[in-house]
Short mmCIF file of C-alpha atoms and ligand atoms in Angstrom, two decimals:
data_model
loop_
_atom_site.label_atom_id
_atom_site.label_comp_id
_atom_site.label_asym_id
_atom_site.label_seq_id
_atom_site.Cartn_x
_atom_site.Cartn_y
_atom_site.Cartn_z
CA UNK A 1 -0.40 0.34 0.03
CA UNK A 2 0.95 3.57 -0.70
CA UNK A 3 2.57 5.29 2.96
CA UNK A 4 0.82 7.79 4.08
CA UNK A 5 3.62 11.59 3.55
CA UNK A 6 3.31 13.24 6.07
CA UNK A 7 5.12 16.65 7.61
CA UNK A 8 8.72 16.49 7.50
CA UNK A 9 9.50 18.85 10.63
CA UNK A 10 8.25 19.71 13.69
CA UNK A 11 8.96 23.72 12.43
CA UNK A 12 6.82 22.77 9.46
CA UNK A 13 3.63 21.30 11.42
CA UNK A 14 4.36 23.76 13.44
CA UNK A 15 3.79 26.23 10.80
CA UNK A 16 1.22 24.73 8.60
CA UNK A 17 -1.22 24.29 12.10
CA UNK A 18 -0.66 28.21 12.90
CA UNK A 19 -1.46 29.07 9.36
CA UNK A 20 -4.22 27.83 9.57
CA UNK A 21 -5.43 29.19 12.63
CA UNK A 22 -4.11 32.43 11.77
CA UNK A 23 -6.16 33.86 8.71
CA UNK A 24 -9.23 36.57 8.53
CA UNK A 25 -10.59 35.89 11.77
CA UNK A 26 -7.92 37.54 13.50
CA UNK A 27 -7.30 40.46 11.00
CA UNK A 28 -10.83 41.67 11.08
CA UNK A 29 -12.33 39.44 13.67
CA UNK A 30 -10.46 39.94 16.47
CA UNK A 31 -9.87 43.61 16.73
CA UNK A 32 -13.13 44.63 16.46
CA UNK A 33 -14.63 42.44 19.18
CA UNK A 34 -12.14 42.89 21.30
CA UNK A 35 -12.58 45.91 20.74
CA UNK A 36 -16.90 46.32 21.07
CA UNK A 37 -16.99 44.01 23.57
CA UNK A 38 -14.62 45.68 26.63
CA UNK A 39 -11.74 45.53 25.95
CA UNK A 40 -9.10 44.06 28.07
CA UNK A 41 -11.44 42.45 30.01
CA UNK A 42 -12.80 40.22 26.28
CA UNK A 43 -8.53 39.54 26.09
CA UNK A 44 -9.22 38.21 29.52
CA UNK A 45 -12.40 35.90 28.88
CA UNK A 46 -11.65 35.19 25.96
CA UNK A 47 -8.06 34.23 27.06
CA UNK A 48 -9.10 32.18 30.08
CA UNK A 49 -11.21 30.49 26.93
CA UNK A 50 -8.24 29.34 25.39
CA UNK A 51 -6.65 28.11 28.27
CA UNK A 52 -10.23 25.85 29.39
CA UNK A 53 -11.51 25.11 26.09
CA UNK A 54 -8.77 26.24 22.98
CA UNK A 55 -6.39 24.50 24.16
CA UNK A 56 -7.95 21.05 24.90
CA UNK A 57 -10.31 21.00 22.22
CA UNK A 58 -6.49 21.39 20.38
CA UNK A 59 -4.96 18.88 22.13
CA UNK A 60 -8.10 16.10 22.25
CA UNK A 61 -7.77 16.83 17.70
CA UNK A 62 -4.12 15.94 17.07
CA UNK A 63 -4.42 13.10 19.70
CA UNK A 64 -7.23 11.69 17.62
CA UNK A 65 -5.48 12.56 14.27
CA UNK A 66 -2.06 11.55 15.60
CA UNK A 67 -3.28 7.62 17.21
CA UNK A 68 -5.95 6.90 13.84
CA UNK A 69 -3.70 8.40 11.12
CA UNK A 70 -6.49 9.65 9.74
CA UNK A 71 -8.44 12.10 8.01
CA UNK A 72 -11.90 13.69 10.60
CA UNK A 73 -13.86 11.04 8.75
CA UNK A 74 -11.23 8.47 9.35
CA UNK A 75 -10.22 8.73 12.93
CA UNK A 76 -14.10 9.28 14.22
CA UNK A 77 -14.86 5.95 12.87
CA UNK A 78 -11.91 4.40 14.32
CA UNK A 79 -12.02 5.42 17.57
CA UNK A 80 -16.35 5.22 18.24
CA UNK A 81 -20.21 4.00 16.34
CA UNK A 82 -21.64 5.93 17.99
CA UNK A 83 -20.37 9.31 17.29
CA UNK A 84 -19.10 7.74 13.75
CA UNK A 85 -20.71 10.47 11.67
CA UNK A 86 -19.06 13.18 13.04
CA UNK A 87 -16.61 13.25 10.63
CA UNK A 88 -19.05 13.25 7.77
CA UNK A 89 -19.39 17.05 9.35
CA UNK A 90 -16.38 18.41 9.89
CA UNK A 91 -16.46 17.81 6.12
CA UNK A 92 -19.23 19.78 5.39
CA UNK A 93 -18.29 22.98 7.99
CA UNK A 94 -15.51 23.05 5.01
CA UNK A 95 -17.42 23.45 2.27
CA UNK A 96 -19.78 25.88 3.42
CA UNK A 97 -16.54 27.62 5.40
CA UNK A 98 -14.72 27.45 1.60
CA UNK A 99 -16.99 28.71 -0.54
CA UNK A 100 -17.41 32.20 1.51
CA UNK A 101 -13.85 32.12 2.25
CA UNK A 102 -12.36 31.97 -1.17
CA UNK A 103 -14.88 34.89 -1.68
CA UNK A 104 -12.70 36.91 0.65
CA UNK A 105 -9.47 35.49 -0.54
CA UNK A 106 -10.09 36.87 -4.07
CA UNK A 107 -11.08 40.48 -3.04
CA UNK A 108 -7.86 39.92 -1.21
CA UNK A 109 -5.85 38.86 -4.55
CA UNK A 110 -7.36 42.23 -6.20
CA UNK A 111 -6.76 44.91 -3.69
CA UNK A 112 -3.69 43.64 -3.61
CA UNK A 113 -3.34 44.20 -7.68
CA UNK A 114 -5.19 47.80 -6.55
CA UNK A 115 -2.48 48.99 -4.99
CA UNK A 116 -0.06 48.05 -7.48
CA UNK A 117 -1.42 49.96 -10.03
CA UNK A 118 -1.66 53.00 -7.59
CA UNK A 119 2.28 52.66 -6.98
CA UNK A 120 2.71 52.97 -10.77
CA UNK A 121 -0.78 55.49 -11.57
CA UNK A 122 -2.36 52.45 -14.25
CA UNK A 123 -5.71 52.55 -14.35
CA UNK A 124 -6.60 49.75 -12.61
CA UNK A 125 -5.38 50.86 -9.10
CA UNK A 126 -8.71 53.93 -7.63
CA UNK A 127 -8.45 56.18 -9.58
CA UNK A 128 -8.92 59.07 -7.50
CA UNK A 129 -11.94 57.26 -6.09
CA UNK A 130 -12.66 56.95 -2.48
CA UNK A 131 -12.88 53.48 -1.00
CA UNK A 132 -16.85 53.21 -0.40
CA UNK A 133 -16.89 53.72 -4.38
CA UNK A 134 -13.88 51.53 -5.25
CA UNK A 135 -15.92 48.43 -3.27
CA UNK A 136 -18.73 49.65 -4.21
CA UNK A 137 -17.96 49.30 -8.72
CA UNK A 138 -16.31 45.93 -7.56
CA UNK A 139 -18.28 44.38 -5.74
CA UNK A 140 -21.03 45.80 -8.80
CA UNK A 141 -18.82 44.40 -11.43
CA UNK A 142 -19.48 40.75 -10.18
CA UNK A 143 -17.57 39.00 -13.33
CA UNK A 144 -14.58 40.36 -12.01
CA UNK A 145 -14.66 39.00 -8.36
CA UNK A 146 -16.10 35.59 -9.53
CA UNK A 147 -12.52 35.71 -11.70
CA UNK A 148 -10.57 36.72 -8.30
CA UNK A 149 -12.53 34.39 -6.15
CA UNK A 150 -11.03 31.81 -8.78
CA UNK A 151 -7.86 32.75 -8.52
CA UNK A 152 -7.81 32.23 -5.40
CA UNK A 153 -9.42 28.23 -5.03
CA UNK A 154 -7.08 27.69 -7.66
CA UNK A 155 -3.88 28.79 -5.86
CA UNK A 156 -5.49 27.35 -2.74
CA UNK A 157 -6.39 23.81 -4.80
CA UNK A 158 -2.13 23.80 -6.51
CA UNK A 159 -0.80 23.43 -3.54
CA UNK A 160 -2.72 21.03 -1.84
CA UNK A 161 -2.21 18.75 -5.35
CA UNK A 162 1.84 19.02 -3.46
CA UNK A 163 0.53 17.63 -0.94
CA UNK A 164 1.36 17.80 2.74
CA UNK A 165 5.03 18.15 2.86
CA UNK A 166 5.99 19.58 -0.45
CA UNK A 167 2.99 21.68 -0.86
CA UNK A 168 1.32 22.54 2.50
CA UNK A 169 4.72 22.76 4.28
CA UNK A 170 6.67 24.38 1.79
CA UNK A 171 4.74 27.15 1.55
CA UNK A 172 3.75 27.71 5.05
CA UNK A 173 7.04 27.44 6.10
CA UNK A 174 8.34 29.79 3.59
CA UNK A 175 4.84 32.46 4.37
CA UNK A 176 4.53 32.36 8.19
CA UNK A 177 7.71 34.12 8.98
CA UNK A 178 6.95 36.46 5.70
CA UNK A 179 3.61 36.88 7.34
CA UNK A 180 4.68 38.22 10.59
CA UNK A 181 7.81 39.89 9.25
CA UNK A 182 5.18 42.50 6.86
CA UNK A 183 2.81 42.53 9.75
CA UNK A 184 5.50 44.46 12.11
CA UNK A 185 6.72 46.60 9.62
CA UNK A 186 3.09 47.25 9.39
CA UNK A 187 2.07 47.53 12.81
CA UNK A 188 5.04 50.43 12.90
CA UNK A 189 3.70 52.68 10.47
CA UNK A 190 0.45 52.34 11.86
CA UNK A 191 1.59 53.03 15.40
CA UNK A 192 3.47 55.80 14.61
CA UNK A 193 0.28 57.83 12.93
CA UNK A 194 -1.28 60.97 14.79
CA UNK A 195 -3.89 60.10 16.87
CA UNK A 196 -3.01 55.68 16.13
CA UNK A 197 -3.74 56.27 20.53
CA UNK A 198 -7.01 55.62 20.24
CA UNK A 199 -7.08 52.89 18.09
CA UNK A 200 -5.42 51.22 20.98
CA UNK A 201 -8.21 52.69 23.77
CA UNK A 202 -10.92 51.21 21.82
CA UNK A 203 -8.81 48.19 22.14
CA UNK A 204 -7.38 47.60 26.07
CA UNK A 205 -9.40 49.78 27.90
CA UNK A 206 -12.81 48.45 29.10
CA UNK A 207 -15.65 50.87 27.94
CA UNK A 208 -13.29 53.12 26.03
CA UNK A 209 -15.58 52.63 23.37
CA UNK A 210 -18.35 53.27 24.96
CA UNK A 211 -18.10 55.61 26.28
CA UNK A 212 -16.61 57.82 23.90
CA UNK A 213 -19.74 56.52 21.95
CA UNK A 214 -18.73 54.54 19.29
CA UNK A 215 -20.31 51.65 19.96
CA UNK A 216 -24.28 52.83 21.89
CA UNK A 217 -24.15 50.44 24.36
CA UNK A 218 -21.72 47.07 26.11
CA UNK A 219 -22.54 44.02 25.50
CA UNK A 220 -23.83 41.85 28.46
CA UNK A 221 -21.63 39.38 29.62
CA UNK A 222 -23.49 36.46 28.22
CA UNK A 223 -22.96 37.70 24.50
CA UNK A 224 -19.03 39.09 24.95
CA UNK A 225 -19.52 35.63 26.29
CA UNK A 226 -20.81 33.31 23.28
CA UNK A 227 -18.65 36.02 20.63
CA UNK A 228 -15.46 34.77 22.74
CA UNK A 229 -15.87 31.60 22.53
CA UNK A 230 -17.09 31.65 18.50
CA UNK A 231 -14.33 34.47 18.54
CA UNK A 232 -11.94 31.55 19.44
CA UNK A 233 -13.18 28.39 17.41
CA UNK A 234 -13.05 30.01 14.12
CA UNK A 235 -9.64 31.64 14.90
CA UNK A 236 -8.62 28.86 16.40
CA UNK A 237 -9.88 26.37 13.35
CA UNK A 238 -11.42 24.17 15.83
CA UNK A 239 -14.34 22.11 15.65
CA UNK A 240 -14.62 20.32 12.06
CA UNK A 241 -11.18 18.34 12.55
CA UNK A 242 -8.79 20.76 10.49
CA UNK A 243 -5.88 20.10 13.20
CA UNK A 244 -7.76 16.25 13.62
CA UNK A 245 -5.89 16.01 10.46
CA UNK A 246 -3.22 18.28 10.80
CA UNK A 247 -2.43 15.95 13.79
CA UNK A 248 -2.82 13.14 11.20
CA UNK A 249 0.29 14.47 9.70
CA UNK A 250 2.05 15.24 12.70
CA UNK A 251 5.30 12.18 13.91
CA UNK A 252 4.99 10.60 16.89
CA UNK A 253 8.14 11.36 17.86
CA UNK A 254 6.96 14.67 18.52
CA UNK A 255 5.54 16.27 22.01
CA UNK A 256 2.13 17.09 20.99
CA UNK A 257 0.93 19.05 24.17
CA UNK A 258 3.63 21.39 24.00
CA UNK A 259 2.54 21.94 19.81
CA UNK A 260 -1.45 22.63 20.70
CA UNK A 261 -0.49 24.89 23.23
CA UNK A 262 1.67 26.67 21.36
CA UNK A 263 -0.34 26.85 17.93
CA UNK A 264 -3.43 28.70 20.54
CA UNK A 265 -0.39 31.23 21.46
CA UNK A 266 1.25 32.00 18.39
CA UNK A 267 -2.70 33.04 16.90
CA UNK A 268 -3.54 34.61 19.91
CA UNK A 269 -0.48 36.91 19.44
CA UNK A 270 -0.89 37.23 15.66
CA UNK A 271 -4.79 38.32 17.10
CA UNK A 272 -3.01 41.08 18.60
CA UNK A 273 -0.71 42.30 16.81
CA UNK A 274 -2.84 42.14 13.37
CA UNK A 275 -5.49 44.78 16.27
CA UNK A 276 -2.22 47.05 16.65
CA UNK A 277 -2.16 47.52 12.93
CA UNK A 278 -5.86 47.76 11.23
CA UNK A 279 -7.20 49.51 14.54
CA UNK A 280 -4.86 52.88 15.09
CA UNK A 281 -4.96 53.21 11.36
CA UNK A 282 -8.79 53.09 11.15
CA UNK A 283 -8.35 55.75 14.79
CA UNK A 284 -5.57 58.60 12.65
CA UNK A 285 -6.86 58.67 8.89
CA UNK A 286 -10.49 57.53 8.82
CA UNK A 287 -11.60 57.55 12.13
CA UNK A 288 -16.08 57.63 10.44
CA UNK A 289 -14.59 53.54 8.72
CA UNK A 290 -16.39 50.24 9.53
CA UNK A 291 -14.69 48.16 12.04
CA UNK A 292 -14.80 45.13 11.36
CA UNK A 293 -16.13 42.68 8.36
CA UNK A 294 -16.03 43.07 5.08
CA UNK A 295 -15.89 46.87 5.06
CA UNK A 296 -12.71 47.28 7.77
CA UNK A 297 -10.63 45.39 5.21
CA UNK A 298 -11.94 46.47 1.67
CA UNK A 299 -12.72 49.82 2.25
CA UNK A 300 -11.51 51.16 6.00
CA UNK A 301 -7.98 50.01 5.12
CA UNK A 302 -8.07 51.45 2.27
CA UNK A 303 -8.92 55.03 2.96
CA UNK A 304 -5.92 54.60 5.18
CA UNK A 305 -3.53 53.82 2.77
CA UNK A 306 -5.30 56.60 0.16
CA UNK A 307 -4.07 59.11 2.67
CA UNK A 308 -0.73 57.63 4.01
CA UNK A 309 2.47 58.89 2.53
CA UNK A 310 4.06 55.71 0.71
CA UNK A 311 -0.44 54.03 1.36
CA UNK A 312 0.49 51.94 -2.15
CA UNK A 313 3.73 50.28 -1.04
CA UNK A 314 1.60 48.96 2.93
CA UNK A 315 -1.20 48.75 0.79
CA UNK A 316 0.42 46.25 -1.59
CA UNK A 317 2.76 44.90 2.16
CA UNK A 318 -0.87 44.39 3.95
CA UNK A 319 -3.23 43.20 1.37
CA UNK A 320 -0.39 40.70 0.75
CA UNK A 321 0.21 40.30 4.28
CA UNK A 322 -3.46 39.27 4.86
CA UNK A 323 -3.58 36.87 1.12
CA UNK A 324 -1.14 35.00 2.68
CA UNK A 325 -2.56 34.04 5.64
CA UNK A 326 -6.64 33.38 4.38
CA UNK A 327 -4.15 31.37 1.83
CA UNK A 328 -2.61 29.16 4.77
CA UNK A 329 -5.75 29.42 6.02
CA UNK A 330 -8.36 27.75 2.64
CA UNK A 331 -4.94 24.84 2.13
CA UNK A 332 -6.51 23.33 5.36
CA UNK A 333 -9.35 23.62 4.88
CA UNK A 334 -9.66 22.05 1.32
CA UNK A 335 -6.90 19.44 3.30
CA UNK A 336 -9.58 18.09 5.73
CA UNK A 337 -12.03 16.99 2.02
CA UNK A 338 -8.89 16.15 0.03
CA UNK A 339 -7.25 13.92 3.29
CA UNK A 340 -10.94 12.12 3.81
CA UNK A 341 -11.33 10.95 -0.08
CA UNK A 342 -6.92 9.83 -0.58
CA UNK A 343 -7.18 7.57 3.24
CA UNK A 344 -9.97 5.66 1.70
CA UNK A 345 -8.51 5.49 -1.98
CA UNK A 346 -5.35 4.67 -0.75
CA UNK A 347 -6.92 2.45 2.33
CA UNK A 348 -8.74 0.66 -1.15
CA UNK A 349 -5.18 0.20 -2.95
CA UNK A 350 -6.04 2.73 -5.37
CA UNK A 351 -2.78 5.30 -4.42
CA UNK A 352 -3.78 8.23 -3.33
CA UNK A 353 -5.28 9.88 -6.09
CA UNK A 354 -3.97 12.90 -4.59
CA UNK A 355 -4.71 15.72 -7.72
CA UNK A 356 -8.01 14.21 -8.16
CA UNK A 357 -9.17 14.17 -5.89
CA UNK A 358 -7.70 17.94 -4.76
CA UNK A 359 -9.47 18.52 -8.02
CA UNK A 360 -13.42 17.81 -8.07
CA UNK A 361 -13.63 19.14 -4.36
CA UNK A 362 -11.47 22.68 -5.73
CA UNK A 363 -14.39 22.44 -8.42
CA UNK A 364 -17.28 21.85 -6.01
CA UNK A 365 -16.16 24.40 -3.78
CA UNK A 366 -15.31 26.55 -7.05
CA UNK A 367 -19.15 26.63 -7.19
CA UNK A 368 -19.72 27.69 -4.20
CA UNK A 369 -17.35 30.57 -4.37
CA UNK A 370 -19.25 31.57 -7.46
CA UNK A 371 -22.47 32.11 -5.81
CA UNK A 372 -20.96 33.85 -2.92
CA UNK A 373 -19.51 36.43 -5.38
CA UNK A 374 -22.86 37.16 -7.48
CA UNK A 375 -24.43 37.56 -4.14
CA UNK A 376 -22.49 40.23 -4.24
CA UNK A 377 -24.57 43.12 -3.77
CA UNK A 378 -27.40 40.91 -3.90
CA UNK A 379 -26.85 41.06 -7.30
CA UNK A 380 -28.17 37.39 -7.79
CA UNK A 381 -30.72 37.64 -6.52
CA UNK A 382 -31.82 34.07 -4.98
CA UNK A 383 -30.25 35.23 -1.44
CA UNK A 384 -30.49 32.26 1.26
CA UNK A 385 -34.03 33.56 2.48
CA UNK A 386 -36.24 33.66 -1.04
CA UNK A 387 -34.58 30.66 -1.25
CA UNK A 388 -35.63 29.40 2.33
CA UNK A 389 -39.22 31.85 1.86
CA UNK A 390 -37.97 33.47 5.75
CA UNK A 391 -37.32 37.03 7.02
CA UNK A 392 -34.66 39.39 5.96
CA UNK A 393 -32.14 39.18 8.98
CA UNK A 394 -28.13 39.28 9.93
CA UNK A 395 -27.96 36.11 8.06
CA UNK A 396 -30.06 35.40 5.80
CA UNK A 397 -29.68 38.16 3.19
CA UNK A 398 -26.74 36.25 1.66
CA UNK A 399 -25.22 33.86 1.10
CA UNK A 400 -22.23 34.36 2.76
CA UNK A 401 -23.35 35.57 6.07
CA UNK A 402 -25.41 32.10 5.74
CA UNK A 403 -23.10 29.67 5.45
CA UNK A 404 -20.46 32.36 7.92
CA UNK A 405 -23.35 32.00 10.52
CA UNK A 406 -24.38 28.10 9.85
CA UNK A 407 -20.31 26.67 9.32
CA UNK A 408 -18.81 29.38 12.96
CA UNK A 409 -22.28 30.04 14.48
CA UNK A 410 -23.28 26.49 14.70
CA UNK A 411 -22.22 23.87 13.04
CA UNK A 412 -17.79 24.35 14.61
CA UNK A 413 -18.87 24.54 18.37
CA UNK A 414 -21.22 22.07 18.29
CA UNK A 415 -18.29 19.98 16.16
CA UNK A 416 -16.14 20.83 19.47
CA UNK A 417 -18.78 20.23 21.91
CA UNK A 418 -19.39 16.96 20.72
CA UNK A 419 -15.51 15.99 20.17
CA UNK A 420 -14.84 16.71 23.93
CA UNK A 421 -18.00 14.16 24.68
CA UNK A 422 -17.51 11.90 22.47
CA UNK A 423 -13.29 11.62 24.29
CA UNK A 424 -15.14 12.58 27.71
CA UNK A 425 -17.75 10.15 28.03
CA UNK A 426 -17.25 6.83 25.49
CA UNK A 427 -13.99 6.64 24.59
CA UNK A 428 -12.21 8.43 27.78
CA UNK A 429 -9.69 10.24 28.18
CA UNK A 430 -6.79 7.71 28.48
CA UNK A 431 -6.34 7.40 24.76
CA UNK A 432 -5.51 11.17 24.31
CA UNK A 433 -3.44 10.27 27.66
CA UNK A 434 -1.56 7.76 25.76
CA UNK A 435 -1.08 9.64 22.63
CA UNK A 436 0.58 12.44 24.40
CA UNK A 437 2.93 10.01 25.78
CA UNK A 438 4.31 8.47 23.75
CA UNK A 439 7.66 8.74 23.65
CA UNK A 440 8.23 9.67 26.42
CA UNK A 441 6.74 12.35 27.05
CA UNK A 442 5.02 13.94 29.49
CA UNK A 443 1.42 14.70 29.92
CA UNK A 444 2.26 17.49 31.95
CA UNK A 445 -2.07 19.31 32.66
CA UNK A 446 -3.63 15.72 32.38
CA UNK A 447 -5.35 16.32 35.55
CA UNK A 448 -6.92 19.51 34.20
CA UNK A 449 -7.33 18.13 30.76
CA UNK A 450 -9.75 15.05 32.22
CA UNK A 451 -11.59 17.53 34.50
CA UNK A 452 -11.89 19.94 31.82
CA UNK A 453 -13.06 17.92 28.60
CA UNK A 454 -15.79 16.09 30.64
CA UNK A 455 -16.93 18.77 32.47
CA UNK A 456 -15.60 22.68 31.66
CA UNK A 457 -16.01 22.36 28.40
CA UNK A 458 -19.24 20.99 27.26
CA UNK A 459 -20.75 23.25 29.59
CA UNK A 460 -19.02 26.48 27.90
CA UNK A 461 -19.26 24.69 24.72
CA UNK A 462 -23.33 24.45 25.34
CA UNK A 463 -22.93 28.92 26.90
CA UNK A 464 -21.53 29.61 23.59
CA UNK A 465 -23.58 27.26 20.99
CA UNK A 466 -26.84 29.71 22.59
CA UNK A 467 -24.95 32.87 23.30
CA UNK A 468 -23.87 32.28 19.00
CA UNK A 469 -27.82 30.89 17.73
CA UNK A 470 -29.43 33.89 20.24
CA UNK A 471 -27.62 36.77 18.51
CA UNK A 472 -28.18 34.85 15.49
CA UNK A 473 -31.66 34.29 15.82
CA UNK A 474 -32.36 36.96 17.99
CA UNK A 475 -34.25 34.71 19.99
CA UNK A 476 -34.06 36.50 23.32
CA UNK A 477 -32.31 35.03 25.63
CA UNK A 478 -29.43 36.30 26.69
CA UNK A 479 -31.45 39.87 27.22
N1 PFF B 501 -8.80 29.84 12.09
C1 PFF B 501 -9.20 30.80 10.21
C2 PFF B 501 -8.70 32.22 10.66
O1 PFF B 501 -9.34 32.62 11.57
O2 PFF B 501 -9.28 32.27 9.96
C3 PFF B 501 -10.42 29.99 9.36
C4 PFF B 501 -10.04 28.38 9.87
C5 PFF B 501 -9.61 27.51 9.01
C6 PFF B 501 -11.41 27.63 10.26
C7 PFF B 501 -9.03 27.15 8.88
C8 PFF B 501 -11.71 26.85 10.19
C9 PFF B 501 -10.64 25.85 9.43
F1 PFF B 501 -10.77 24.54 9.82
#
């Protein structure tokens, strides 16, 4: 049978796993959610959740993957009869996230090109238009957004076709350190702008956003908890099998607990750094601009670069950074799907057929991505609310929000909750202990892990899930 090839080194694994975690969620999600939800207080709640849930689920997922040597579907199948379907939830989540992630990744490529145009005063630059007009024009040109979205899908596919060691590891081992350096350059630029200090206050000082009228009222504790929890799952790529899949390629020699801790720490550091790059820029140069979501990245930030000396150079650097971050995440999502089919083919003695499966999966992702791109500014005329016959709301009026709500809001916390129940109550935490302590490694947080995986994490997960459902569907459970 053909050998299942994994990562060549622990550094390569770490860069790939951090690459999966560091993505659009860090850049436009974290800083704004932190500012709007109590600044430093949010950070503390996020860190507590990361310690009691993030690291626990991370260790659990990596251990399941490495123990079984299979992608998400194969791992759950090998482990438990009751939970054998759970891997499919991961594959479905990966598709839904990829649909909108690739569309947004495509927009980021467009903005690199736009800033190159600005640098050379070429016709494909902003042509003196404001950020809002540039984005509006781009959104109303459906063909253009479809083309950029598909370029992003194509790049993702080519890397995954190269395999784990050849494609994913190579790209991430160069891309992630480069991303870090570009981020440092952008932070220095943003934080030395006059007025940048208000951005730091927005992000870190509790209550500053309400006192200064940036947000109307302070959110209550449960909504802060669920916002932090939802952000954490998405940001750490947990609850849908990405880390199970990467764990399945990790060598048995490596220290799993230390790797899990490092991934969580690095992801959180990059999220904070991304905040130091985008938020001070917004407060200094576009004080009325959006603070989150696509508008932060594609309108506010472009306005910031338009007003900054040498702005097109910083614009190119910044959007390149975002493209790197997005692509290192999208390859991990596609790998969740491809790994499963390769495993099946290999088990059937047919070789791994990686190229063929990458192509088929990418075509399916491309179709969903086209749907999201066509939908830009309601263009396609078939919003989820029309199809489902429901009223217009935050999740039903466009495909991007719909896929985001179902995957990030519901399926990821649900996937993590069920994984904890599977490990804590069905197969028992000893499975993880056996895997972590291979080759003489010690499991330093074993006692903590066991309590969390059985009780604390599932309860926190339930609260996060309820809070997410409440905020998406407006049930009013948490006021
Ligand atoms: N962690 C990525 C981000 O923060 O943008 C998103 C993501 C990647 C989620 C991979 C899930 C995943 F499997």
